[in-house]
Each structure stands twice: as structure tokens, then as C-alpha cells.
């Protein structure tokens, strides 16, 4: 996704902003400074060895308890998040469910133990010319993790969101840099995490929460030598700045930044022939959902010119005309959206297919659908940049070869969608190898918005979709980002981690001599 | 390991250098330039889709065939490598066996299929409020890989070494930048790989080999937009330079650089009481093996002061006096070794415990063992830097707390070794959590030199041991470095990768709903 990392410098004192009106409300929040970063990181470092040494059930119980405490906040959480984010009740109730579901998913992952990647190669004392030692491997947590809350998922990808859940599951203490667009929501959730930590007997310092406007706080956090990895969802500029900071440290650390994606949707010829109108309506539904403020918003549509495409465009235009204007998350995000849409509107090779209703709120976005052709798209890379919000660009292609050229020239993406009918199988089969190199998830006959939190999900993708396309930030595989392997050679059982001892066989999956045992 | 990346600029034409005499010999080699880099990368890019689409058995057969072709070169390979590297016959014959063993290990990994990380979450059409789609995940190869040959393993970590084997196994074409210290050895091996590729019907461009003195060639390779990842074993300076180049690209790519480690050995109190003399002798054996030119050479020894340590030192001094001088790999490596040893010899807080025999060859290294105390070590970080070759530093510690302080202050390491007896279990148990955060492998009562190529091996470690402590460069897990996940949502069976289809269940390990199926 692309949002500005921070809103404009807040008035002192730092307060919540009503997304719909732009007015400050509620009690002021302390702006945390360098001393707070130091204290939180020191506490996380102290907590690390105790936290990682806990048995898996204790850590799983902590994750479960966080979910319970979030639910126990009750409606105050929803009402607060609604006002700070402008998102509607149903969406935030659903997001709360997803947040709790993520925590429970990772509790299950911890209990199951497959993430430990246990491997045992037993000693071969008779091997010639030299005996083979006993070798055992497990994944260990990487160290305290800094998590940057995202503005567009004030619950599911913020204070107790996916990055926090996966890092805590891995055995890493977490220091959250709360998003300044929803400080009251963040404070409620942070307090819930701390209550869960206390109730389940977690070491002090296992979770810290820092807030404040401006970039200094996040910079200090990433530079702190006790921080071992960073999770971030936000703008390309913000993500790349964190990557640079992390690489300039004496000891560089990994940054998992989810940054920028326009999520191409390819409309195959037979699908367009059979159901162009349905596709046009459904596309606008995906485009305008949540004011288009999803990392997986369909910002690029590719199709071959013809009657089917014309029908798709007509229906999309009509559907867009009826799209209600929606409050966006912050004034900054709205301003960036308007700037992006204005630039596309004025581009000499871009035609405006349609716009949504004009809204009255100061942060109301008017959905927008534009069109260009393959040659223009290939000639101007700015046309491939994300406009965060409900904006999408159709690229009309003369033929399949042109469509392939556009895909191959596009940047790395979180998702790529194929709308196809039975007669498109060969056409789609030629797309898949191209899409596999461009995206973390390939989907057919659905829309990219809506990300299942499950085991086989990849919410990641080649640069610049993320800063590290070898990983995912959603789904159970996200835990791998915060682990590293350690091998133990000829250690006495008393010195081995409990899960690697012979008597622990069966308590977590392990490979013995490379084979599932 | 630390070696200079390149030897001094070679005389034109570029030739092999006899490691023992410093004299050029044999036929001249073409120095590859930018056009060759471009051609090799273009060919690798073209080969990629065809190569990754091969079934696993075909790729495994290719890996096996490379091993067979290397063996088929016969004694010419050993004799050539001996002259270029100065390493003795027995070592190189063993290294050839290891090289072939690595290729066969990865062939087995490809056949077994666990590296694909298959995950299937079946659709739940009845789920409320929304159905769950069918989601399937597999790891795909990252793209063409640049491999930098290492000087200290002219077979096992060079042209057909571990990085090449693991990248080819993953499904990535490889472009090797051959090490200029053994161009003739590299040419023989490259030809063997190309013969294997032809015999097993691999796509053209699956393997490329570039050689030349100087840094331009490697720089051009890392900058090439078609290269998707880099494997490197060499100096800290060289590795960090490649990391910087890779990060400055329009599309940054991962660099797996194995760079610098001094491999602490901790002599526990009871072990010193019981067998100080044996430890001293065995330590010198590990220190001087292969002229100390191992990434895992024991360059740091930690122990608590006392009679046991005095006995260890006495025996080590005596053993060192009998250590034969050994030809080092290149004049550059020898010069760097001499400079490192001279700096330690002249350090005001460093005592020289002993030196090996004086040798006559121009690149003969005299093994060296030095001592300092914990306070001096903590006050001067240069004492913790690697001196590549047979040089080690004993740090005398007043007590356990001082020993812990030294370990905690030391940089990331490939290995950490505990020499212990039964009475040391509690002492060792307090060490393990510290060592887990510092090293990729923890071993007891052995020596760090000698790295098993197996499933549970980690040859990696926190920075600066490597540039990416989340990975290993030795052992079957090394394949993970060249893979990234892709998720497939609601794809028709015809469009799914074969291994993810329902009818492929059982042909490779898979998780179904997160559980081994």
C-alpha cells in the first residue's frame, strides 16, 4: 500500500484527529522521545532470553489472551477506531475478528511447532574415514522486533496486528511504533496486550508501545542496536527510508516493508465475451471497497481491445457513477490521492473513463477509473506507480504480445488476477509463468481485495511490493521472518534445547536425516 | 573467512599463478568484460523459465551428472588445483569428494521435494459470512544467481561448489564469477558442468562462467538487472561491497555473503583441569590445518585463568613449535596474514605465546598463537577482527562474568565451541543462550574446522559472519536462499503447478490446513 508515513506535524499536544472532520479530539498523548525508545528497547532486550525460553504453550496462551483482551475492550474500541480512521463499523468489527483470528492462528502455529524447523542428523560413529557427529538444528527467534503500525488497518495491521502476532509467536519481544493516525485505538490495544502479558506471566518488557507524530521516533527505533528486525506496512518512501537506516547500522538488520502494489487484473478474451458487464460491476466493487485503501486494490487492468472490453468499460463507468464518496483515513492520504488522480486526469495519454460521486467531507475520495494504451504505459513508468485509494488504470492492448510486454515491464506486485472462462485456459496458461515472477499471489476469477489469513497465503511479492520478496506478512508463514537457524553439534542432552532432545520426538515435526520422522 | 577478494592486478595476459612459487604458468585466459557479462546474463534469463519448468527428476539428474563429470576429469583436476592453490593432494581429493557429495545431496533434496514447501488450504464453500477460496502455495526459484568462487575451497566452494549446487537445485540458472586464483581449475570444472548440461538436455544458458582479475567483472555481474541473487564467500570488505552494490540497484537483490568469523572456543574449567595438554595439542591441530585457511578456523580462545590454562598454553606453544610452515593460497592472502600477525605481535596488550616453524616458500605462513586479557580485548575492537590463516588469540578471563562479557561483546560468528567435561554442565548451560545469539553452530568437544554437509548443518551466523544470518551456505537448507513463495488462489487444476495438484499428493511433502498430510 502507499500512504504517507506520518500525517502533517500535529499541533501540540498530540491528539486524535477525527478522520471525517479533521478536528482534534480526546485527551492528549505524550509524544515519546529518545529516552522512551531507549527504555523500551532495553526492556525488550532484557525480556528476550526469558521470553524465548518459555515453553511453547505459555507463548501460545499469551497470544490467545491478547485476543481475549482485545475482545473484552468492547465497543469502545470500535467507536474509537471509527472516529480516528473514518472506516465504517462493519468493516472494523470484521477487522477486529481478523485481528483476533490472526493471534489464534499463530497460537496454533506455536503449539504445533512446525515453525521450529527441527532437523536431526544422528551421529554415525562408524563412518569412514571420520565419524559423523550428532547434528541438530532448530530455528531461534532473531531478537527484539520493531513493528510500525499501518494506518489502513488500525486493528489487523497495527498495534496487535499481523507483524506483532508473528513476531511474538516467533519468540521475539516487540516494540510497536503506533500509527499517529489512530493513537487512541492504539492505546486501547496496547493496554490489552499488557494486560494479557501480566495475566499470563510474561516477562516485563515483552511488549512496548511508543507513539508520536513525525519521523524521529521511528528512526530512533530502527537505529537502536537492540532491535534485530523491523516490520512495516506503509508508503514506498517510508519503507525505503527504513531499509536505508537499517542497512547503515553497524550491524544491519532485515526490514520487512510492505510498500507498493497496483495488483494487475487481466481480463481474458473469452471472459470478456461472456460476462463483460458482470466484470465491470464487480471490478468497481473491488476498486471502491473501503475507499480503495487496500494494499491489494486493483489499480491496473489489462485487456485486449474489442467489443468485450468496450462493454466492460461502459458498465464500469456506470457503476462508478453510482459509487458513494467515502471518508479516507487521513487528510494526508486524501491529499496524496487527489494529487495522484489529478496527475492521471491531466496526462496527455490518459483518458478518464469515469469518476464516482462528488462527496462533501473534507477527506472524501471520488473513485476514478482511467484508460491508456500499452505503448503509452510502456513509455512512461509513472503510469505504473500506485495511487493509494480508489484509482485504477486500464491499459488497452492491441494483442496478447502487447499485454505480455506490459506485464513484463511492470514492477513487482502483491497480487495478479486472471479473469477467465473455460475457453481462456491456454491464454491463462501463457500468463502464469509471467505472473509467477511478478507477484506473491496469483488468483483466478476473484478480486485481489480480501486476503485470507491462512497457511497457504502469501501477502508479499517482488520489490517494490515488498522490500523482501522471500517472505509473507500475512498467513502462518509470516513467522519465518523472525527466525534464524542454529545448529547444535554433539551437545549433551542436558544442554540441548528441549524440543531437540530424543525424548521430545513427536512433540513437534522434525526431519531425521532429511526425511519427515 | 577473510581473504582479499582479488589478487594483485595480474600481468597481461591473465594466467594461473603457482601458489608456492608465485610464478605464472599455463595458457593465458581471456579476461571477460562487460559484453561477456551481458551475454551470460541474457542467456541465463532465457534459460530460466525453461529450466525451472523441468520436472524435478531432470534437474536432479543434471546435478548428479555434474558430479560424475567432475570425477571423470581425473587427476588433472587435482594436479591443477594443487599447483594453483598450494593445497596438498589429500585435501583436494577430499574436497573433490565433498563437492560431488554436495551435488548428490542437492539432487536428493530436489527429488524429495520438501524444499517446495507445499501448502494446501482447501476451499470452504460453506464458510460464513464468505466462502474460503482454494489456496495453494509453493516455493519458486528466485531467478538467475551470480556465484562468486572462493579461493580457499577451489572445488567445494568455487565453480561447482555449494552455492552453485544449491542455486541449480532451486531451479536458478547460475553465472559463476570464477576466482582468479585458480582459473585453470575453474575452467576444468566449468567445462564439466557444461558437458553435464548437454548430456542431460538442460536449456542453453543454465550455466555461465566468467573469469578475470580485478573487481569490474564482479561488479558488472551484481549490477546486471537479470541477476536475482548473489552467493559469495570471501573477505568482509569484498562481501560488504557486493551488498552495497546490490542494494543500490533499481531492484535490490539479496546477497548471501559469508565473510568473517573468528570462531570462539571456550575452554571450560573442569575440561582444563582434566585434559589441558590434550586440548593444547588438538587446538594447534585445528588451528594449523590447511594453513588455517578455513572460515571456521579457531581464531579466539576464551578461558578462566589458572593452572589448567597455563598447562594448555604450554602444550599449545610446544605443539606450535613443531607446526610445519605451509604454503598459503596466494601472495595476497599471505601478505594479509603477515600484516595481521605483525599487528598482533606488536600490540602493547598482546603477548606472543608461540609461532610455528619458519618456512622458505614465499607464501609460507608461520602459525601464531597470541594472548591478551579480557579488559584489553574489550577495550580494542580490532583484537576481535579475523586474521585469515593460522592465527589465534587467547583471551584470559579473571572469572566467568568476564568471559561472558567478552562473548557478548564479540561479533557474530559462524561457530562457537565449548570444550567441557561432565563437571562443566552448569557452566556450559550458562554459555549456550549467549552463544545462540552469536553463532550459527554451537559444538561441544570438537573443533570448528570440518563442516559436515548434511541436513542439520548451519554454516552461517549473525553479521558479520554472514550478511544474512537467516540462512546457511552449507547443508541442504542452503536451497532456501534461492526460493520465494507464491500462492495460487482458485486456479483450475490445468493452471496449477503440477506438484500442487490434487493428483500429486504424496509426490512431495505438503501441509494441508497447516498439518503434514
Coordinates of C-alpha atoms in Angstrom, one line a residue, chain B residues 80-375:
Chain B
X80 CA 45.9 -28.4 -11.4
X81 CA 44.2 -27.3 -8.2
X82 CA 47.3 -28.3 -6.2
X83 CA 49.5 -26.1 -8.2
X84 CA 47.1 -23.1 -8.2
X85 CA 46.1 -23.3 -4.6
X86 CA 49.1 -24.8 -2.9
X87 CA 46.8 -27.2 -1.1
X88 CA 48.0 -30.8 -0.7
X89 CA 46.7 -33.8 -2.7
X90 CA 44.9 -35.5 0.2
X91 CA 43.0 -32.3 1.0
X92 CA 42.0 -31.7 -2.6
X93 CA 40.9 -35.3 -3.2
X94 CA 38.8 -35.0 -0.1
X95 CA 37.4 -31.7 -1.3
X96 CA 36.5 -33.2 -4.6
X97 CA 34.6 -35.9 -2.8
X98 CA 32.8 -33.3 -0.8
X99 CA 32.0 -31.3 -4.0
X100 CA 30.5 -34.4 -5.6
X101 CA 28.7 -35.2 -2.3
X102 CA 27.1 -31.8 -2.2
X103 CA 25.8 -32.1 -5.7
X104 CA 24.3 -35.5 -4.9
X105 CA 22.9 -34.2 -1.6
X106 CA 21.0 -31.5 -3.5
X107 CA 19.9 -34.0 -6.2
X108 CA 18.3 -35.9 -3.3
X109 CA 16.8 -32.7 -1.9
X110 CA 15.2 -32.0 -5.3
X111 CA 13.9 -35.5 -5.7
X112 CA 12.4 -35.5 -2.2
X113 CA 10.6 -32.2 -2.8
X114 CA 10.3 -30.9 0.8
X115 CA 12.1 -27.7 -0.3
X116 CA 9.0 -26.8 -2.3
X117 CA 7.2 -26.0 1.0
X118 CA 3.9 -27.1 -0.5
X119 CA 0.9 -25.9 1.4
X120 CA -2.8 -26.5 0.5
X121 CA -5.7 -24.9 2.2
X122 CA -8.8 -26.4 0.5
X123 CA -11.8 -24.2 -0.3
X124 CA -14.6 -24.0 2.2
X125 CA -17.6 -23.1 0.1
X126 CA -20.0 -23.2 3.0
X127 CA -18.0 -20.9 5.3
X128 CA -20.0 -17.9 6.7
X129 CA -20.1 -15.0 6.1
X130 CA -18.0 -15.7 3.0
X131 CA -16.7 -18.9 1.4
X132 CA -13.0 -19.6 1.7
X133 CA -11.2 -19.9 -1.6
X134 CA -8.8 -22.7 -2.5
X135 CA -5.3 -21.6 -1.7
X136 CA -2.1 -23.4 -2.6
X137 CA 1.5 -22.3 -2.0
X138 CA 4.8 -23.4 -3.3
X139 CA 8.3 -22.0 -3.3
X140 CA 9.6 -20.9 -6.7
X141 CA 13.2 -20.2 -7.8
X142 CA 14.2 -16.5 -7.4
X143 CA 15.9 -16.1 -10.8
X144 CA 19.4 -16.2 -12.2
X145 CA 22.0 -16.3 -9.5
X146 CA 25.6 -14.9 -9.5
X147 CA 28.0 -17.1 -7.6
X148 CA 31.5 -15.8 -6.6
X149 CA 34.0 -18.6 -6.3
X150 CA 36.1 -18.7 -3.1
X151 CA 39.8 -19.1 -3.1
X152 CA 40.1 -21.3 -0.1
X153 CA 37.9 -24.1 -1.4
X154 CA 38.8 -24.3 -5.1
X155 CA 36.4 -27.2 -5.6
X156 CA 33.8 -27.3 -2.8
X157 CA 33.1 -23.6 -2.7
X158 CA 34.0 -22.4 -6.1
X159 CA 32.8 -23.1 -9.7
X160 CA 30.7 -26.2 -8.9
X161 CA 30.7 -25.5 -5.1
X162 CA 27.9 -25.3 -2.6
X163 CA 26.4 -22.0 -3.9
X164 CA 26.2 -23.3 -7.4
X165 CA 24.8 -26.6 -6.4
X166 CA 22.1 -25.1 -4.2
X167 CA 21.1 -22.5 -6.7
X168 CA 20.9 -25.0 -9.6
X169 CA 18.9 -27.3 -7.3
X170 CA 16.4 -24.5 -6.6
X171 CA 15.8 -24.1 -10.3
X172 CA 18.0 -21.0 -10.8
X173 CA 20.5 -20.7 -13.7
X174 CA 23.9 -19.8 -12.4
X175 CA 26.6 -17.4 -13.7
X176 CA 29.8 -18.0 -11.8
X177 CA 32.5 -15.4 -11.4
X178 CA 35.4 -17.8 -11.1
X179 CA 38.1 -17.0 -8.6
X180 CA 41.2 -15.6 -10.4
X181 CA 43.5 -17.5 -8.0
X182 CA 42.5 -20.8 -9.7
X183 CA 41.4 -20.1 -13.3
X184 CA 42.6 -23.4 -14.7
X185 CA 40.8 -25.4 -12.0
X186 CA 37.7 -23.3 -12.6
X187 CA 37.9 -23.9 -16.4
X188 CA 38.1 -27.6 -16.0
X189 CA 35.1 -27.6 -13.6
X190 CA 33.1 -25.2 -15.8
X191 CA 33.6 -27.5 -18.8
X192 CA 32.4 -30.4 -16.7
X193 CA 29.2 -28.6 -15.8
X194 CA 28.6 -27.7 -19.5
X195 CA 29.1 -31.3 -20.5
X196 CA 26.7 -32.4 -17.9
X197 CA 24.2 -29.8 -19.0
X198 CA 24.4 -31.0 -22.6
X199 CA 24.2 -34.7 -21.7
X200 CA 21.1 -34.2 -19.6
X201 CA 19.4 -31.9 -22.1
X202 CA 19.5 -28.7 -19.9
X203 CA 18.5 -25.4 -21.6
X204 CA 21.4 -23.4 -23.0
X205 CA 22.4 -20.7 -20.7
X206 CA 21.7 -22.6 -17.5
X207 CA 25.3 -22.2 -16.5
X208 CA 27.8 -19.5 -17.4
X209 CA 31.4 -19.0 -16.3
X210 CA 33.3 -15.7 -16.3
X211 CA 36.9 -15.1 -15.2
X212 CA 39.3 -12.2 -15.0
X213 CA 41.4 -10.3 -12.5
X214 CA 40.1 -7.1 -10.8
X215 CA 36.8 -6.1 -9.4
X216 CA 35.0 -4.8 -12.5
X217 CA 33.7 -8.2 -13.6
X218 CA 32.0 -9.0 -10.4
X219 CA 30.6 -5.5 -10.1
X220 CA 29.0 -5.7 -13.5
X221 CA 27.6 -9.1 -12.7
X222 CA 25.9 -7.9 -9.5
X223 CA 24.5 -4.8 -11.2
X224 CA 23.0 -6.8 -14.1
X225 CA 19.2 -6.4 -13.8
X226 CA 18.7 -10.1 -14.7
X227 CA 20.6 -11.3 -11.7
X228 CA 18.2 -12.0 -8.8
X229 CA 20.6 -13.1 -6.0
X230 CA 24.3 -13.4 -5.2
X231 CA 26.3 -16.1 -3.4
X232 CA 29.7 -15.1 -2.1
X233 CA 32.4 -16.4 0.2
X234 CA 35.4 -14.2 0.8
X235 CA 36.5 -11.1 2.7
X236 CA 34.5 -8.8 4.8
X237 CA 35.4 -5.9 2.5
X238 CA 34.5 -7.8 -0.6
X239 CA 31.2 -9.0 0.8
X240 CA 30.1 -5.6 2.0
X241 CA 31.0 -4.1 -1.3
X242 CA 28.7 -6.5 -3.1
X243 CA 25.9 -5.9 -0.6
X244 CA 26.2 -2.2 -1.2
X245 CA 26.1 -2.7 -5.0
X246 CA 23.1 -5.0 -4.7
X247 CA 21.2 -2.5 -2.5
X248 CA 21.9 0.4 -4.8
X249 CA 20.2 -1.3 -7.8
X250 CA 16.8 -0.1 -9.0
X251 CA 15.6 -3.5 -7.8
X252 CA 17.7 -4.5 -4.8
X253 CA 18.6 -8.2 -4.5
X254 CA 19.7 -10.5 -1.7
X255 CA 23.4 -11.1 -1.3
X256 CA 24.5 -14.1 0.7
X257 CA 28.0 -13.2 1.7
X258 CA 29.9 -15.4 4.1
X259 CA 32.6 -13.0 5.3
X260 CA 34.3 -13.0 8.6
X261 CA 34.4 -15.2 11.7
X262 CA 36.9 -15.9 14.5
X263 CA 35.0 -18.9 15.9
X264 CA 35.4 -18.6 19.7
X265 CA 36.5 -21.8 21.6
X266 CA 35.7 -21.8 25.3
X267 CA 37.7 -24.0 27.5
X268 CA 35.6 -24.8 30.5
X269 CA 37.2 -25.1 33.9
X270 CA 36.8 -28.9 34.5
X271 CA 37.9 -29.7 31.0
X272 CA 41.1 -27.7 31.6
X273 CA 41.7 -29.4 34.8
X274 CA 41.3 -32.9 33.3
X275 CA 42.9 -32.6 29.9
X276 CA 44.7 -29.3 29.3
X277 CA 47.6 -30.9 27.5
X278 CA 45.3 -32.9 25.1
X279 CA 43.4 -29.7 24.4
X280 CA 46.5 -27.8 23.6
X281 CA 47.7 -30.3 21.1
X282 CA 44.3 -30.7 19.5
X283 CA 43.8 -27.0 19.3
X284 CA 47.0 -26.5 17.4
X285 CA 46.0 -29.3 15.0
X286 CA 42.7 -27.4 14.2
X287 CA 44.5 -24.0 14.1
X288 CA 47.1 -25.1 11.6
X289 CA 45.1 -27.4 9.4
X290 CA 45.2 -26.2 5.8
X291 CA 47.4 -23.3 6.9
X292 CA 44.5 -22.1 8.9
X293 CA 42.7 -21.1 5.7
X294 CA 39.2 -22.1 6.9
X295 CA 36.2 -19.9 7.6
X296 CA 35.8 -21.9 10.8
X297 CA 39.4 -21.6 12.0
X298 CA 39.6 -21.2 15.8
X299 CA 40.8 -17.6 16.0
X300 CA 39.7 -16.9 19.5
X301 CA 40.1 -18.9 22.7
X302 CA 38.5 -18.0 26.0
X303 CA 39.2 -19.4 29.4
X304 CA 39.5 -18.5 33.0
X305 CA 43.0 -18.0 34.4
X306 CA 44.6 -20.7 36.4
X307 CA 46.9 -23.8 36.3
X308 CA 44.8 -25.6 33.8
X309 CA 45.0 -22.7 31.3
X310 CA 48.8 -22.4 31.9
X311 CA 49.2 -26.1 31.0
X312 CA 47.1 -25.6 27.9
X313 CA 49.2 -22.7 26.9
X314 CA 52.5 -24.6 27.5
X315 CA 51.3 -27.6 25.4
X316 CA 50.0 -25.4 22.6
X317 CA 53.3 -23.5 22.5
X318 CA 55.2 -26.7 22.2
X319 CA 52.9 -28.1 19.5
X320 CA 53.1 -24.9 17.6
X321 CA 56.9 -25.0 17.6
X322 CA 56.6 -28.3 15.6
X323 CA 54.0 -27.0 13.2
X324 CA 55.3 -27.1 9.7
X325 CA 55.1 -24.0 7.6
X326 CA 52.5 -24.3 4.9
X327 CA 52.1 -22.7 1.5
X328 CA 49.2 -20.3 1.6
X329 CA 46.7 -19.8 -1.3
X330 CA 48.0 -16.6 -2.8
X331 CA 50.6 -14.0 -2.3
X332 CA 47.9 -11.6 -1.3
X333 CA 46.5 -13.8 1.3
X334 CA 50.0 -14.4 2.7
X335 CA 50.7 -10.7 2.8
X336 CA 47.4 -10.0 4.6
X337 CA 48.2 -12.8 7.1
X338 CA 51.6 -11.4 7.8
X339 CA 50.2 -8.0 8.3
X340 CA 47.6 -9.3 10.7
X341 CA 50.1 -11.3 12.7
X342 CA 52.6 -8.4 12.8
X343 CA 50.0 -6.1 14.2
X344 CA 49.1 -8.5 16.9
X345 CA 52.8 -9.2 17.7
X346 CA 53.4 -5.5 18.2
X347 CA 50.2 -4.8 20.2
X348 CA 51.1 -3.5 23.6
X349 CA 48.5 -5.6 25.3
X350 CA 49.2 -8.8 23.4
X351 CA 51.8 -11.4 24.3
X352 CA 53.1 -13.9 21.7
X353 CA 52.6 -17.4 23.1
X354 CA 54.3 -19.1 20.2
X355 CA 55.0 -19.3 16.5
X356 CA 55.3 -22.2 14.1
X357 CA 58.4 -23.1 12.1
X358 CA 59.9 -20.6 9.7
X359 CA 59.2 -21.6 6.1
X360 CA 61.2 -21.0 3.0
X361 CA 58.4 -20.6 0.4
X362 CA 57.4 -17.1 -0.5
X363 CA 53.8 -17.7 0.7
X364 CA 54.6 -19.9 3.7
X365 CA 52.7 -18.8 6.8
X366 CA 54.2 -19.2 10.3
X367 CA 51.3 -20.2 12.6
X368 CA 50.8 -17.9 15.5
X369 CA 49.1 -18.0 18.9
X370 CA 48.8 -14.8 21.0
X371 CA 47.3 -13.9 24.4
X372 CA 45.6 -11.0 25.9
X373 CA 43.2 -10.4 28.8
X374 CA 39.5 -9.6 28.8
X375 CA 39.9 -6.0 29.7

